[in-house]
CSV table of C-alpha atoms and ligand atoms in Angstrom, one decimal:
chain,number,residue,atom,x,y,z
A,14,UNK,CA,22.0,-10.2,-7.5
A,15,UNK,CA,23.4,-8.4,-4.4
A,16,UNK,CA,22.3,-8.7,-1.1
A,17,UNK,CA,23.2,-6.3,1.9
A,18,UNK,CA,21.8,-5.7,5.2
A,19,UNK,CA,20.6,-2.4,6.4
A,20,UNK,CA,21.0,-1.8,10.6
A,21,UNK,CA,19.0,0.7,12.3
A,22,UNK,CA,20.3,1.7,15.7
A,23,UNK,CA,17.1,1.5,18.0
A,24,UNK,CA,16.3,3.7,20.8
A,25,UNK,CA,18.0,2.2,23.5
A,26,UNK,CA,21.8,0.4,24.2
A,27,UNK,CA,21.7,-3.2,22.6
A,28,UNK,CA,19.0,-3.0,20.6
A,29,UNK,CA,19.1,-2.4,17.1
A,30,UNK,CA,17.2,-4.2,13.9
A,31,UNK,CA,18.5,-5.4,10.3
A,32,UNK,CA,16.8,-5.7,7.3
A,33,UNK,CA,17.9,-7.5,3.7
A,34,UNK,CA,18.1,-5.1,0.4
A,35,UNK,CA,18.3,-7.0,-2.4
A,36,UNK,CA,19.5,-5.3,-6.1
A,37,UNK,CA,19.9,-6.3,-9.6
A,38,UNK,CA,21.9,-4.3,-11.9
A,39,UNK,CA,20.6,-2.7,-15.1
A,40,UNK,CA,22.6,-2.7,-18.4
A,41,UNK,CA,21.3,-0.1,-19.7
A,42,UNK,CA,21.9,3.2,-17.7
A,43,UNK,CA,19.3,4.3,-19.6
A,44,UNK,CA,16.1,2.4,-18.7
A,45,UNK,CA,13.9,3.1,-15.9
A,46,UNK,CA,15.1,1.9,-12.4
A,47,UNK,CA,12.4,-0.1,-9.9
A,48,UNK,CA,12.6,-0.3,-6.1
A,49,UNK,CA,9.9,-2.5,-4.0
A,50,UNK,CA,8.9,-3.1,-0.6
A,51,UNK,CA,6.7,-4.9,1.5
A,52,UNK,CA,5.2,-5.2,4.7
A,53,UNK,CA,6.2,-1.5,5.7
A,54,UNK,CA,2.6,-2.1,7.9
A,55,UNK,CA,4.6,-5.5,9.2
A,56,UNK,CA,1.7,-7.7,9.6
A,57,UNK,CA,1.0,-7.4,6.0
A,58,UNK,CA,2.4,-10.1,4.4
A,59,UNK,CA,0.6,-11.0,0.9
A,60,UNK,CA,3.0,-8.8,-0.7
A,61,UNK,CA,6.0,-10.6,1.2
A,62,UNK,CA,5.3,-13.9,-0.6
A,63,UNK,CA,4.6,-11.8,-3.7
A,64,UNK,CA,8.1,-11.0,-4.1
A,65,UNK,CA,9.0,-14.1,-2.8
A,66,UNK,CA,7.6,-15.5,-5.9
A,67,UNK,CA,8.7,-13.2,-7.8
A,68,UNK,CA,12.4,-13.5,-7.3
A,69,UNK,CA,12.9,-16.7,-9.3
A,70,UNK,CA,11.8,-15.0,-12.5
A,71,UNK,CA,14.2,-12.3,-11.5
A,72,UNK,CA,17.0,-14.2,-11.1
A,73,UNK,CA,16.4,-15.8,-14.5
A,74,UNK,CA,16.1,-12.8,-16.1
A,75,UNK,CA,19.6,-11.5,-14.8
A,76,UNK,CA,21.1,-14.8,-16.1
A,77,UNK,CA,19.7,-14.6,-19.6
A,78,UNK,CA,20.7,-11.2,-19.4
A,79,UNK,CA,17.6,-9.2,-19.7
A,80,UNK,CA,17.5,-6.9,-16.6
A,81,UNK,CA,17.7,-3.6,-18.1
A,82,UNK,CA,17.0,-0.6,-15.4
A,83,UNK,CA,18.6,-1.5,-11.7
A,84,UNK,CA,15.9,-2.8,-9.2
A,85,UNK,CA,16.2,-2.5,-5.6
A,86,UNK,CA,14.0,-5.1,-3.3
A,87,UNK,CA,13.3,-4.6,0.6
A,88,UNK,CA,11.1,-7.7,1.1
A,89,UNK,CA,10.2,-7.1,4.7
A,90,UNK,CA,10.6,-3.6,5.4
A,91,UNK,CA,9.6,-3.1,9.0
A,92,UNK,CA,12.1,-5.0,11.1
A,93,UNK,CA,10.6,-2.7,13.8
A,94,UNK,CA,7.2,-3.3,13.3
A,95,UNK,CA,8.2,-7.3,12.4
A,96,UNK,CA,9.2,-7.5,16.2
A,97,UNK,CA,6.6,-6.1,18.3
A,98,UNK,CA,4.4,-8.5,19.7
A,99,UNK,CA,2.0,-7.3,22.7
A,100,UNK,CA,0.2,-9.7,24.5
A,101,UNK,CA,0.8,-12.5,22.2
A,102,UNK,CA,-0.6,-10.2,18.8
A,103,UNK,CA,1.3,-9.4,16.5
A,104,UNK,CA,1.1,-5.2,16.3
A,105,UNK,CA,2.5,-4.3,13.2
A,106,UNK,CA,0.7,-1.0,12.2
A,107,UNK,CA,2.0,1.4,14.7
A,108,UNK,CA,5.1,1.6,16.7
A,109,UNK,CA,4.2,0.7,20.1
A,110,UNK,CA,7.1,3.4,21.5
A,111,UNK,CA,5.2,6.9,19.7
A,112,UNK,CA,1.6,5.7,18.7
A,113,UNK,CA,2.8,6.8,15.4
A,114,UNK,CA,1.5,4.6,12.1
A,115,UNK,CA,4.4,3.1,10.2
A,116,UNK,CA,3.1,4.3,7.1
A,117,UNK,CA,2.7,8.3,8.2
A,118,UNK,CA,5.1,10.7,9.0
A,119,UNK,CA,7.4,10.3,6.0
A,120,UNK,CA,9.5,13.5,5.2
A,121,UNK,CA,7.5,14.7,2.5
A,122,UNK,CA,10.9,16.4,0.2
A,123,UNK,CA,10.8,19.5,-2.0
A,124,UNK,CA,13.0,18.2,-4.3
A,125,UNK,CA,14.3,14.4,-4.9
A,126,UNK,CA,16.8,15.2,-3.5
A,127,UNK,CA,18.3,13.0,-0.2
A,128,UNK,CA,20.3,15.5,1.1
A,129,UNK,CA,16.9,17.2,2.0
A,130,UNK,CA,16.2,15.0,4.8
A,131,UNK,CA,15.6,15.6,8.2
A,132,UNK,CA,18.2,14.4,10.6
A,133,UNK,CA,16.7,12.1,12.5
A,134,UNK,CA,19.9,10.7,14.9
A,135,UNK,CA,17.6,12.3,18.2
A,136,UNK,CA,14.1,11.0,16.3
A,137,UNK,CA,13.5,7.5,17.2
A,138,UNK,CA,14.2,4.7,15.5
A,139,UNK,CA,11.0,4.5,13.5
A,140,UNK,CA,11.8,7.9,12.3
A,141,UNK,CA,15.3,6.6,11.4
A,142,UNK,CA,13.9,3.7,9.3
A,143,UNK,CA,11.5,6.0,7.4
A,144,UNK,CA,13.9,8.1,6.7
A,145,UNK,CA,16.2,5.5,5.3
A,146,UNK,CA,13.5,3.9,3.0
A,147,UNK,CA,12.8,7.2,1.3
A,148,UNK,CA,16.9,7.1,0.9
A,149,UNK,CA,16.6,3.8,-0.6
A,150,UNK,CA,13.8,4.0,-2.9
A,151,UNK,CA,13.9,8.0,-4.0
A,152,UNK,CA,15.6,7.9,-7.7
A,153,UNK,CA,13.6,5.2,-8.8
A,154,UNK,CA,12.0,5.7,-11.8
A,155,UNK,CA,9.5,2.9,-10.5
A,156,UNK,CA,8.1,2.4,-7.0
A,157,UNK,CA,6.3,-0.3,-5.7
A,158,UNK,CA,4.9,-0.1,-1.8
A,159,UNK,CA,3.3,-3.2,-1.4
A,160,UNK,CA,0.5,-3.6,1.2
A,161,UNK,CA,-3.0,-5.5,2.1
A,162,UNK,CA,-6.0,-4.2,3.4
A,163,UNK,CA,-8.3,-6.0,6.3
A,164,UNK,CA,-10.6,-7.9,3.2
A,165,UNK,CA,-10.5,-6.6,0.2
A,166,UNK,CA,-10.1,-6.5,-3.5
A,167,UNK,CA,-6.6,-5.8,-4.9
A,168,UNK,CA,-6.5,-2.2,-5.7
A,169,UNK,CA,-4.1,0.6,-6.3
A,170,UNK,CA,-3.7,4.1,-4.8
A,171,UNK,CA,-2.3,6.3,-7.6
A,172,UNK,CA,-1.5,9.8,-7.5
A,173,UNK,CA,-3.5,12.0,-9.9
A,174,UNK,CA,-0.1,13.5,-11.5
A,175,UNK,CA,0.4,9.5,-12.6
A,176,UNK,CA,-3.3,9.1,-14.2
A,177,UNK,CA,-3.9,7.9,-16.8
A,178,UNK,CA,-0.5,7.5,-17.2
A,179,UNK,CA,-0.2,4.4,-15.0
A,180,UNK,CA,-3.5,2.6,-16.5
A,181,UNK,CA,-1.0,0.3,-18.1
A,182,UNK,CA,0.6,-0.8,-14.7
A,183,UNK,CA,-2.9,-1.1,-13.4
A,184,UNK,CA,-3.7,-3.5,-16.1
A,185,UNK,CA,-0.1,-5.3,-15.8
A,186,UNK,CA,-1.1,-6.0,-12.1
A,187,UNK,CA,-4.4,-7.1,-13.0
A,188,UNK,CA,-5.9,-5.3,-10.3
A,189,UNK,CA,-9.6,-4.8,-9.4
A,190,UNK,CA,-10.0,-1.1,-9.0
A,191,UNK,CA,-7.9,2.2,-8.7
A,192,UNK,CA,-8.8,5.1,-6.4
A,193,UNK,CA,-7.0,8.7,-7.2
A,194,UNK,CA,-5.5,11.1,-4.5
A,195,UNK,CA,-4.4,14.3,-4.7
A,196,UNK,CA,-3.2,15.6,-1.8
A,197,UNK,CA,-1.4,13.8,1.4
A,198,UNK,CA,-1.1,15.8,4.6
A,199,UNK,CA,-0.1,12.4,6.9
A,200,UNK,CA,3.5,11.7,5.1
A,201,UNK,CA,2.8,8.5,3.6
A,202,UNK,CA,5.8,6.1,1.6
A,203,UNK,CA,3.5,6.9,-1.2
A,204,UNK,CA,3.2,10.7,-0.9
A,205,UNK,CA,6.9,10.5,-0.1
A,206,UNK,CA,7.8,8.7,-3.3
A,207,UNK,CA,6.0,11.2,-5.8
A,208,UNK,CA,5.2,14.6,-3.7
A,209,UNK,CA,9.2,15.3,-4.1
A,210,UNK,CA,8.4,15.0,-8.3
A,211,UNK,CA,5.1,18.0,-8.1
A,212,UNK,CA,7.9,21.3,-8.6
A,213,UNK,CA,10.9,20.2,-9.8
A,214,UNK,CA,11.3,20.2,-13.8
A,215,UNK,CA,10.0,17.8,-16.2
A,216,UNK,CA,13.6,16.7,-17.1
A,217,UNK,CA,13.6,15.6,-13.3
A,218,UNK,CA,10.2,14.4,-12.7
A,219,UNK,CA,9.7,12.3,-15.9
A,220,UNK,CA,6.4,12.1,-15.4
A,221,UNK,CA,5.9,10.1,-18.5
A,222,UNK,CA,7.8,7.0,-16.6
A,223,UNK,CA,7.4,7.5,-13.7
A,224,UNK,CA,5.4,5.0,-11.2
A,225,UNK,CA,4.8,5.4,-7.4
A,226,UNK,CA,2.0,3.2,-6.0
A,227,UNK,CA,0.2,2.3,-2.8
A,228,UNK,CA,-0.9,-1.9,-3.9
A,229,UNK,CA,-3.4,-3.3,-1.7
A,230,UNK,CA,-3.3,-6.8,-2.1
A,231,UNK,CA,-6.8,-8.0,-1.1
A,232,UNK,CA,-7.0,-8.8,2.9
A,233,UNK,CA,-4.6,-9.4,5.1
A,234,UNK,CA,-5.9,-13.8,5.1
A,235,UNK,CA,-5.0,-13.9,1.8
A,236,UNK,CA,-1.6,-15.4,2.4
A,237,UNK,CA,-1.7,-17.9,-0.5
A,238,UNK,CA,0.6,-19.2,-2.7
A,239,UNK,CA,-1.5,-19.3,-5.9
A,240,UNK,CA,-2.3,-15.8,-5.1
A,241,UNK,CA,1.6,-14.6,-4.3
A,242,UNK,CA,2.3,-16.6,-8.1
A,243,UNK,CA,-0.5,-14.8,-9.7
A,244,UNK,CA,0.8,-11.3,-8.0
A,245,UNK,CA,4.2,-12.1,-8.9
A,246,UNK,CA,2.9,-12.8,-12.7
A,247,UNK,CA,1.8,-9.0,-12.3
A,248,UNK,CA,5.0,-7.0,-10.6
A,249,UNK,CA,6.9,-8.9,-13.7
A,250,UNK,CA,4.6,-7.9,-16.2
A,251,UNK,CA,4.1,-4.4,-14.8
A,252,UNK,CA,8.8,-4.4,-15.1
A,253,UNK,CA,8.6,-5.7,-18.2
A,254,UNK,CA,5.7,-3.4,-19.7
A,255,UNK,CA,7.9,0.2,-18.3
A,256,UNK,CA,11.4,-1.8,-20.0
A,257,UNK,CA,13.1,-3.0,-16.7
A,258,UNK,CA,13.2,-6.1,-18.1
A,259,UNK,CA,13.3,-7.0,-21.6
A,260,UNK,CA,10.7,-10.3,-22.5
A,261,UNK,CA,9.6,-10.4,-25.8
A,262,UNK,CA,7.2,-13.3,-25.3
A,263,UNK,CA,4.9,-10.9,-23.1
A,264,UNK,CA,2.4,-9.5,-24.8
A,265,UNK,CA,2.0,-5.5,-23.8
A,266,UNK,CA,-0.7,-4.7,-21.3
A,267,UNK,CA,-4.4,-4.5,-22.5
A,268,UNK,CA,-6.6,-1.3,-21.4
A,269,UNK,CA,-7.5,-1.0,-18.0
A,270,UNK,CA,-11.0,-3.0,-17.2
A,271,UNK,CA,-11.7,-2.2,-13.1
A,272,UNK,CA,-12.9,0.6,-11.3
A,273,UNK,CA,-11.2,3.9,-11.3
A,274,UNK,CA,-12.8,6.3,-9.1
A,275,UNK,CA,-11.1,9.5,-6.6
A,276,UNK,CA,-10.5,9.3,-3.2
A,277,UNK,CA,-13.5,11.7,-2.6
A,278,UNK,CA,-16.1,8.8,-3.9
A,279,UNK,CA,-15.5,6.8,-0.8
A,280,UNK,CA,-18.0,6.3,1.6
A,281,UNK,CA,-16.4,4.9,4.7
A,282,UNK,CA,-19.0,4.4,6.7
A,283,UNK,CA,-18.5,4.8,10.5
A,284,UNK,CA,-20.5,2.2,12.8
A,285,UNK,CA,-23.6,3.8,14.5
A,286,UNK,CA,-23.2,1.4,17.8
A,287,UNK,CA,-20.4,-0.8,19.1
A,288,UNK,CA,-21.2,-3.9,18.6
A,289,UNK,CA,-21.2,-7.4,16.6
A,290,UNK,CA,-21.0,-6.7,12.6
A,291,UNK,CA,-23.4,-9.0,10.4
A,292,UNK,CA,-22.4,-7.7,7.2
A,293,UNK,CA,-24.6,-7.9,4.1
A,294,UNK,CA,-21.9,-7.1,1.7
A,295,UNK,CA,-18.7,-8.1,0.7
A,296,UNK,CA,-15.6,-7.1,-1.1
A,297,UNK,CA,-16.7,-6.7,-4.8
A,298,UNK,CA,-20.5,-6.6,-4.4
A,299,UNK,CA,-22.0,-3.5,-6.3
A,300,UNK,CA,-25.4,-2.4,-4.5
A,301,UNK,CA,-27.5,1.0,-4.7
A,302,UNK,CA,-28.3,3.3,-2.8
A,303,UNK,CA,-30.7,2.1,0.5
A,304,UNK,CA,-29.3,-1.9,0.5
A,305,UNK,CA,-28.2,-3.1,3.5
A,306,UNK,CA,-24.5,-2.8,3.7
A,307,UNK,CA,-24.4,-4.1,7.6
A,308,UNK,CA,-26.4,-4.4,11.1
A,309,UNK,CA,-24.7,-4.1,14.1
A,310,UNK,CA,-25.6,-6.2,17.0
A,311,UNK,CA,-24.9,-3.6,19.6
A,312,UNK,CA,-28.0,-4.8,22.7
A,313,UNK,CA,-28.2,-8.5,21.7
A,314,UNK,CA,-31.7,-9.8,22.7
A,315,UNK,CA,-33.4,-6.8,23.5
A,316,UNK,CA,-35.8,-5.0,21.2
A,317,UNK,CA,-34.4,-2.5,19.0
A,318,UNK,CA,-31.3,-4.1,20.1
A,319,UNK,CA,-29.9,-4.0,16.2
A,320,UNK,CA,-28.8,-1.2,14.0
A,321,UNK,CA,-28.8,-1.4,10.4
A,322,UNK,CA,-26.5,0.5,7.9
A,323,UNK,CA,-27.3,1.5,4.2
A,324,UNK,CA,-25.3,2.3,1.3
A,325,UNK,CA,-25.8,6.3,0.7
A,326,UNK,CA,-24.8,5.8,-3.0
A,327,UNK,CA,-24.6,3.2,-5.8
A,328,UNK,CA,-21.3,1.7,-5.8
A,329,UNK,CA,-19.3,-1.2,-5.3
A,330,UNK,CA,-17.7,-2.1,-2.3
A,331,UNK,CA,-13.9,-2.3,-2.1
A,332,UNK,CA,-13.2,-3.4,1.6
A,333,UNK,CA,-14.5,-4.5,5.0
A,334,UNK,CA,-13.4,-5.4,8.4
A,335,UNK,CA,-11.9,-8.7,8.8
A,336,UNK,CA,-13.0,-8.9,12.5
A,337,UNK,CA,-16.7,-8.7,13.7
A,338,UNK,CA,-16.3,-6.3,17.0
A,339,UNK,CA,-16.8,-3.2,16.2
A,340,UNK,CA,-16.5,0.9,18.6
A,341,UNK,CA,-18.9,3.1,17.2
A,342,UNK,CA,-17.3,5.3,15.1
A,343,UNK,CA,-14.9,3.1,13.5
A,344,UNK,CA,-15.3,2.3,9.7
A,345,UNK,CA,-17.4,-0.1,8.5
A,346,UNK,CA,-16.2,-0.6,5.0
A,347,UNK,CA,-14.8,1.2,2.0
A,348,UNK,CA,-18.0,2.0,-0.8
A,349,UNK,CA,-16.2,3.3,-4.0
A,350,UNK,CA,-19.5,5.6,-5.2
A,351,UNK,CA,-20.5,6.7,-8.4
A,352,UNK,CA,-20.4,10.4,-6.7
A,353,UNK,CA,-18.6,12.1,-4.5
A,354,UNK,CA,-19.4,11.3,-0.7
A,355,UNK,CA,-21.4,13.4,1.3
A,356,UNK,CA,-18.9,13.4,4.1
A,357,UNK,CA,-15.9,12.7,2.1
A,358,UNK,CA,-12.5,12.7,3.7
A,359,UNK,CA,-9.3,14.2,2.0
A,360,UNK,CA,-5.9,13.0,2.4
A,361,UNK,CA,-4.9,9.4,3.4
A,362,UNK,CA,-7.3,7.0,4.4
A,363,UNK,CA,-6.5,3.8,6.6
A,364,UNK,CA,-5.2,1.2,4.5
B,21,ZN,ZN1,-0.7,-1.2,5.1
């Protein structure tokens, strides 16, 4: 195992940040390649320890020989984000310099092909880390952005070129649900991985092995180390099962058990008042249509001082806020329906 250190020069004399790459190197030239990140939203850490865990098994595997396709690890990929503390909170979700979201505003390539990206020397140092991820990870037959959500189950945002084709990876991960997209106008690491694959030939795009994923890992409290083990369990499973490493005491995947549903089934439901959330529903409850999802506390003592929300649809629900203030507007929660939303969004949602 290598390990090298990536600078980015920030946006002002004497300051710059430095992240760790890690890679293994493949025998075979032939077997699929992984890369995988973590904690491009830098607050995000239950995929951090994930690979934290998971780089024992790793390292034992390139001693007994069995790492077959090159893998590339970037354990904390938001030295940026990592260092921005306002106030005494952490603020790891947006860079505090352009408003922009860490996870947006990714060169979206024609082609994977690096020598299509922007040059970003005059665009700001979060554009300059962006565009040095994509560099990193772009050629990987397998790619891995690992996230959490604010409480939630563990589920997967999978392109619709990569389904069912990825079911296997789903069920390597042991994840709880799966929700399909089809179209990214924001730039995400995701849409950045496998948006370059739509036009190009299928000698190029290899659709047939390739992997690009959005993991949620649960919410972002669930910092655990049973929970980084059992997550590390899945990443290896998930190498093994696409032949990045060779195990032959791993039994192959089983079918995909949890909920697969599009992007257009989820209800996000936007808070009717600002108030204090007294939620009726958490992550992995399924409820029908007219139960009480939430009430929000928005004139406390006063009559008709509560608003109550209900679930439009049958469904189950995937996420919910993992603080109790709430602006009205802002999401309550993610429902995966049965049906389409009535006001379903396209493109990215907040993860
Ligand atoms: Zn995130």
């Amino acid at each position: 195992m290598q390990k090298s250190i990536e600078r980015i020069a920030g946006d002002s004399e004497g300051v710059s940040y430095e992240f760790p790459v890690f890679r293994f190197t493949g025998s075979d030239k032939a077997a699929p390649s992984a890369y995988l990140q973590a904690a491009l939203h830098a607050g995000e850490l239950p995929g951090v320890v994930a690979i934290d865990a998971l780089m024992p098994a790793l390292s034992r595997a390139a001693a007994e020989g069995r790492i077959r396709g090159n893998i590339t690890i970037v354990p904390w990929a938001n030295p940026i984000g990592r260092a921005q503390y306002h106030f005494g909170e952490h603020q790891g979700r947006f860079h505090l310099g352009t408003r922009t979201n860490f996870n947006r505003a990714f060169p979206l390539l024609a082609a994977p092909d690096t020598k299509l990206l922007p040059d970003t020397s005059f665009g700001g140092a979060d554009q300059r880390l962006k565009s040095r991820l994509v560099q990193l990870s772009l050629g990987h037959d397998i790619v891995l952005d690992l996230h959490c959500d604010d409480e939630g189950l563990a589920y997967l945002y999978i392109h619709t070129s990569l389904w069912p084709a990825m079911a296997d990876c789903a069920a390597a991960m042991d994840v709880d649900a799966v929700v399909l997209w089809s179209e990214d106008t924001d730039g995400t690491f995701e849409g950045a991985s496998i948006m370059p694959y739509q036009n190009v030939p299928a000698d190029v795009a290899k659709f047939d092995r390739r992997v690009a994923t959005t993991v949620e890992y649960r919410g972002i409290l669930d910092v655990d180390g049973a929970l980084a083990k059992a997550d590390a369990d899945g990443l290896y499973r998930l190498l093994v099962a696409r032949g990045v490493i060779a195990d032959g005491a791993l039994p192959a995947p089983g079918p995909f058990k949890g909920v697969v549903a599009p992007l257009e089934n989820i209800d996000m439901m936007p808070a009717p008042r600002a108030g204090a959330v007294l939620y009726d529903v958490k992550p992995g409850d399924r409820v029908i249509r007219g139960d009480r999802l939430a009430t929000i506390v928005h004139a406390p003592g006063e009559i008709d001082g509560r608003t109550e929300v209900f679930a439009p649809q049958d469904g189950i629900i995937l996420t919910r806020r993992s603080r109790r203030i709430i602006r009205a507007g802002e999401d309550l929660l993610k429902l995966v329906g049965d049906r389409k939303s009535a006001d379903a969004r396209s493109g990215t949602l907040e993860d």
